[in-house]
PDB file of C-alpha atoms in Angstrom:
ATOM      1  CA  UNK Y1346       0.000   0.000   0.000  1.00 51.00           C
ATOM      2  CA  UNK Y1347       1.264   3.479  -0.771  1.00 52.00           C
ATOM      3  CA  UNK Y1348       0.710   6.694   1.145  1.00 60.00           C
ATOM      4  CA  UNK Y1349       0.819   9.984  -0.726  1.00 63.00           C
ATOM      5  CA  UNK Y1350      -0.739  13.032   0.952  1.00 72.00           C
ATOM      6  CA  UNK Y1351      -0.097  15.277  -2.069  1.00 76.00           C
ATOM      7  CA  UNK Y1352      -1.660  13.108  -4.769  1.00 81.00           C
ATOM      8  CA  UNK Y1353      -5.360  12.254  -4.342  1.00 85.00           C
ATOM      9  CA  UNK Y1354      -7.005   9.073  -5.573  1.00 85.00           C
ATOM     10  CA  UNK Y1355      -8.296   9.843  -9.055  1.00 90.00           C
ATOM     11  CA  UNK Y1356      -9.433   6.422 -10.259  1.00 91.00           C
ATOM     12  CA  UNK Y1357     -11.090   3.379  -8.744  1.00 90.00           C
ATOM     13  CA  UNK Y1358     -11.658   0.133 -10.612  1.00 90.00           C
ATOM     14  CA  UNK Y1359     -13.854  -2.727  -9.400  1.00 91.00           C
ATOM     15  CA  UNK Y1360     -14.173  -6.292 -10.651  1.00 89.00           C
ATOM     16  CA  UNK Y1361     -16.576  -8.913  -9.265  1.00 88.00           C
ATOM     17  CA  UNK Y1362     -15.469 -12.461 -10.014  1.00 86.00           C
ATOM     18  CA  UNK Y1363     -15.926 -16.068  -9.003  1.00 86.00           C
ATOM     19  CA  UNK Y1364     -13.524 -18.958  -8.656  1.00 79.00           C
ATOM     20  CA  UNK Y1365     -12.861 -21.605 -11.310  1.00 70.00           C
ATOM     21  CA  UNK Y1366     -13.542 -19.284 -14.258  1.00 73.00           C
ATOM     22  CA  UNK Y1367     -17.276 -19.506 -13.554  1.00 74.00           C
ATOM     23  CA  UNK Y1368     -20.042 -16.919 -13.818  1.00 74.00           C
ATOM     24  CA  UNK Y1369     -18.677 -13.367 -13.713  1.00 77.00           C
ATOM     25  CA  UNK Y1370     -21.460 -10.806 -13.282  1.00 74.00           C
ATOM     26  CA  UNK Y1371     -19.211  -7.747 -13.637  1.00 77.00           C
ATOM     27  CA  UNK Y1372     -15.791  -7.960 -15.331  1.00 76.00           C
ATOM     28  CA  UNK Y1373     -14.497  -4.446 -14.871  1.00 83.00           C
ATOM     29  CA  UNK Y1374     -16.020  -1.149 -13.769  1.00 88.00           C
ATOM     30  CA  UNK Y1375     -14.054   2.130 -13.802  1.00 90.00           C
ATOM     31  CA  UNK Y1376     -15.449   4.660 -11.323  1.00 88.00           C
ATOM     32  CA  UNK Y1377     -13.112   7.601 -11.613  1.00 85.00           C
ATOM     33  CA  UNK Y1378     -12.721   9.393  -8.287  1.00 83.00           C
ATOM     34  CA  UNK Y1379     -16.120   8.332  -6.884  1.00 81.00           C
ATOM     35  CA  UNK Y1380     -15.779   6.742  -3.454  1.00 77.00           C
ATOM     36  CA  UNK Y1381     -18.973   4.717  -3.501  1.00 80.00           C
ATOM     37  CA  UNK Y1382     -21.185   2.970  -6.014  1.00 83.00           C
ATOM     38  CA  UNK Y1383     -24.323   0.840  -6.001  1.00 83.00           C
ATOM     39  CA  UNK Y1384     -24.399  -1.913  -8.584  1.00 82.00           C
ATOM     40  CA  UNK Y1385     -27.738  -3.397  -9.678  1.00 82.00           C
ATOM     41  CA  UNK Y1386     -27.323  -6.645 -11.583  1.00 83.00           C
ATOM     42  CA  UNK Y1387     -29.911  -7.541 -14.211  1.00 83.00           C
ATOM     43  CA  UNK Y1388     -31.766 -10.864 -14.009  1.00 82.00           C
ATOM     44  CA  UNK Y1389     -29.238 -12.637 -16.238  1.00 81.00           C
ATOM     45  CA  UNK Y1390     -26.331 -11.689 -13.986  1.00 82.00           C
ATOM     46  CA  UNK Y1391     -27.599 -12.366 -10.490  1.00 85.00           C
ATOM     47  CA  UNK Y1392     -25.197 -14.193  -8.226  1.00 86.00           C
ATOM     48  CA  UNK Y1393     -25.506 -17.967  -8.633  1.00 86.00           C
ATOM     49  CA  UNK Y1394     -26.433 -20.277  -5.785  1.00 88.00           C
ATOM     50  CA  UNK Y1395     -23.464 -22.347  -4.613  1.00 88.00           C
ATOM     51  CA  UNK Y1396     -20.828 -20.030  -6.109  1.00 89.00           C
ATOM     52  CA  UNK Y1397     -18.220 -18.083  -4.136  1.00 90.00           C
ATOM     53  CA  UNK Y1398     -17.588 -14.514  -5.298  1.00 90.00           C
ATOM     54  CA  UNK Y1399     -14.985 -11.890  -4.486  1.00 91.00           C
ATOM     55  CA  UNK Y1400     -14.386  -8.288  -5.483  1.00 90.00           C
ATOM     56  CA  UNK Y1401     -11.098  -6.711  -6.448  1.00 90.00           C
ATOM     57  CA  UNK Y1402     -10.739  -2.949  -6.003  1.00 91.00           C
ATOM     58  CA  UNK Y1403      -7.871  -0.961  -7.490  1.00 92.00           C
ATOM     59  CA  UNK Y1404      -7.224   2.627  -6.435  1.00 90.00           C
ATOM     60  CA  UNK Y1405      -4.820   4.869  -8.341  1.00 91.00           C
ATOM     61  CA  UNK Y1406      -3.606   8.332  -7.367  1.00 90.00           C
ATOM     62  CA  UNK Y1407      -2.766  11.268  -9.634  1.00 88.00           C
ATOM     63  CA  UNK Y1408       0.909  10.295  -9.780  1.00 86.00           C
ATOM     64  CA  UNK Y1409       0.025   6.874 -11.211  1.00 88.00           C
ATOM     65  CA  UNK Y1410       0.639   4.737  -8.135  1.00 89.00           C
ATOM     66  CA  UNK Y1411      -1.987   1.998  -7.834  1.00 91.00           C
ATOM     67  CA  UNK Y1412      -2.908  -0.370  -5.031  1.00 91.00           C
ATOM     68  CA  UNK Y1413      -5.119  -3.437  -5.294  1.00 93.00           C
ATOM     69  CA  UNK Y1414      -7.205  -5.068  -2.577  1.00 93.00           C
ATOM     70  CA  UNK Y1415      -9.342  -8.215  -2.615  1.00 94.00           C
ATOM     71  CA  UNK Y1416     -12.385  -8.913  -0.463  1.00 92.00           C
ATOM     72  CA  UNK Y1417     -12.910 -12.163   1.427  1.00 93.00           C
ATOM     73  CA  UNK Y1418     -15.008 -14.735  -0.409  1.00 93.00           C
ATOM     74  CA  UNK Y1419     -18.790 -14.418  -0.302  1.00 90.00           C
ATOM     75  CA  UNK Y1420     -20.504 -17.791  -0.651  1.00 90.00           C
ATOM     76  CA  UNK Y1421     -24.071 -17.618  -2.019  1.00 89.00           C
ATOM     77  CA  UNK Y1422     -26.383 -20.122  -0.311  1.00 88.00           C
ATOM     78  CA  UNK Y1423     -30.112 -19.648  -0.941  1.00 83.00           C
ATOM     79  CA  UNK Y1424     -31.250 -22.688   1.033  1.00 82.00           C
ATOM     80  CA  UNK Y1425     -33.572 -21.756   3.886  1.00 75.00           C
ATOM     81  CA  UNK Y1426     -32.194 -21.798   7.407  1.00 70.00           C
ATOM     82  CA  UNK Y1427     -32.704 -24.917   9.442  1.00 73.00           C
ATOM     83  CA  UNK Y1428     -35.297 -24.160  12.127  1.00 75.00           C
ATOM     84  CA  UNK Y1429     -35.810 -26.699  14.845  1.00 81.00           C
ATOM     85  CA  UNK Y1430     -36.007 -27.145  18.564  1.00 83.00           C
ATOM     86  CA  UNK Y1431     -37.604 -29.135  21.360  1.00 85.00           C
ATOM     87  CA  UNK Y1432     -41.291 -30.035  21.622  1.00 85.00           C
ATOM     88  CA  UNK Y1433     -43.135 -29.590  24.870  1.00 87.00           C
ATOM     89  CA  UNK Y1434     -43.352 -31.075  27.361  1.00 86.00           C
ATOM     90  CA  UNK Y1435     -39.707 -31.077  28.357  1.00 84.00           C
ATOM     91  CA  UNK Y1436     -39.481 -33.013  31.578  1.00 88.00           C
ATOM     92  CA  UNK Y1437     -36.761 -34.036  33.943  1.00 85.00           C
ATOM     93  CA  UNK Y1438     -36.676 -35.536  37.373  1.00 87.00           C
ATOM     94  CA  UNK Y1439     -34.006 -36.229  39.909  1.00 88.00           C
ATOM     95  CA  UNK Y1440     -34.066 -39.541  41.701  1.00 87.00           C
ATOM     96  CA  UNK Y1441     -31.747 -41.628  43.866  1.00 87.00           C
ATOM     97  CA  UNK Y1442     -31.075 -45.207  42.972  1.00 87.00           C
ATOM     98  CA  UNK Y1443     -31.041 -48.019  45.536  1.00 89.00           C
ATOM     99  CA  UNK Y1444     -27.389 -47.178  46.335  1.00 90.00           C
ATOM    100  CA  UNK Y1445     -28.191 -43.510  47.061  1.00 88.00           C
ATOM    101  CA  UNK Y1446     -26.581 -42.170  43.871  1.00 88.00           C
ATOM    102  CA  UNK Y1447     -28.366 -39.135  42.382  1.00 87.00           C
ATOM    103  CA  UNK Y1448     -29.625 -39.641  38.828  1.00 87.00           C
ATOM    104  CA  UNK Y1449     -31.233 -37.050  36.564  1.00 87.00           C
ATOM    105  CA  UNK Y1450     -33.615 -38.284  33.881  1.00 84.00           C
ATOM    106  CA  UNK Y1451     -34.299 -35.870  30.984  1.00 86.00           C
ATOM    107  CA  UNK Y1452     -37.057 -36.470  28.406  1.00 85.00           C
ATOM    108  CA  UNK Y1453     -36.934 -34.390  25.211  1.00 84.00           C
ATOM    109  CA  UNK Y1454     -38.499 -34.653  21.781  1.00 85.00           C
ATOM    110  CA  UNK Y1455     -36.718 -32.932  18.894  1.00 82.00           C
ATOM    111  CA  UNK Y1456     -38.567 -31.418  15.939  1.00 81.00           C
ATOM    112  CA  UNK Y1457     -37.326 -30.095  12.620  1.00 77.00           C
ATOM    113  CA  UNK Y1458     -34.063 -32.028  12.520  1.00 68.00           C
ATOM    114  CA  UNK Y1459     -33.324 -34.769  10.042  1.00 63.00           C
ATOM    115  CA  UNK Y1460     -30.326 -36.746   8.882  1.00 58.00           C
ATOM    116  CA  UNK Y1461     -29.230 -36.532   5.281  1.00 53.00           C
TER     117      UNK Y1461
END
């Protein structure tokens, strides 16, 4: 990274890509000196389920020095969250066996979980 107090950033470039040469919704966007942008993808370029995407941002100052930064991966997963829990009644009781040892008995019924 460079630091130059006398030369402002005059150009930003953004690229949004995926791994393995897959779907690339936005190859290259030159912003000039703008510091923020909102990108609306059309229906043919929405992010694909199961893909991991990352953005690369390049900033260049007036003297021509450029610095590149890459975001962490964003994995797109459109599957619904897994909602589950315990059904009522949830009961437990403490007892002592014939030797005087304390035992706790818990009775629970799960719902919403399944094995794949």
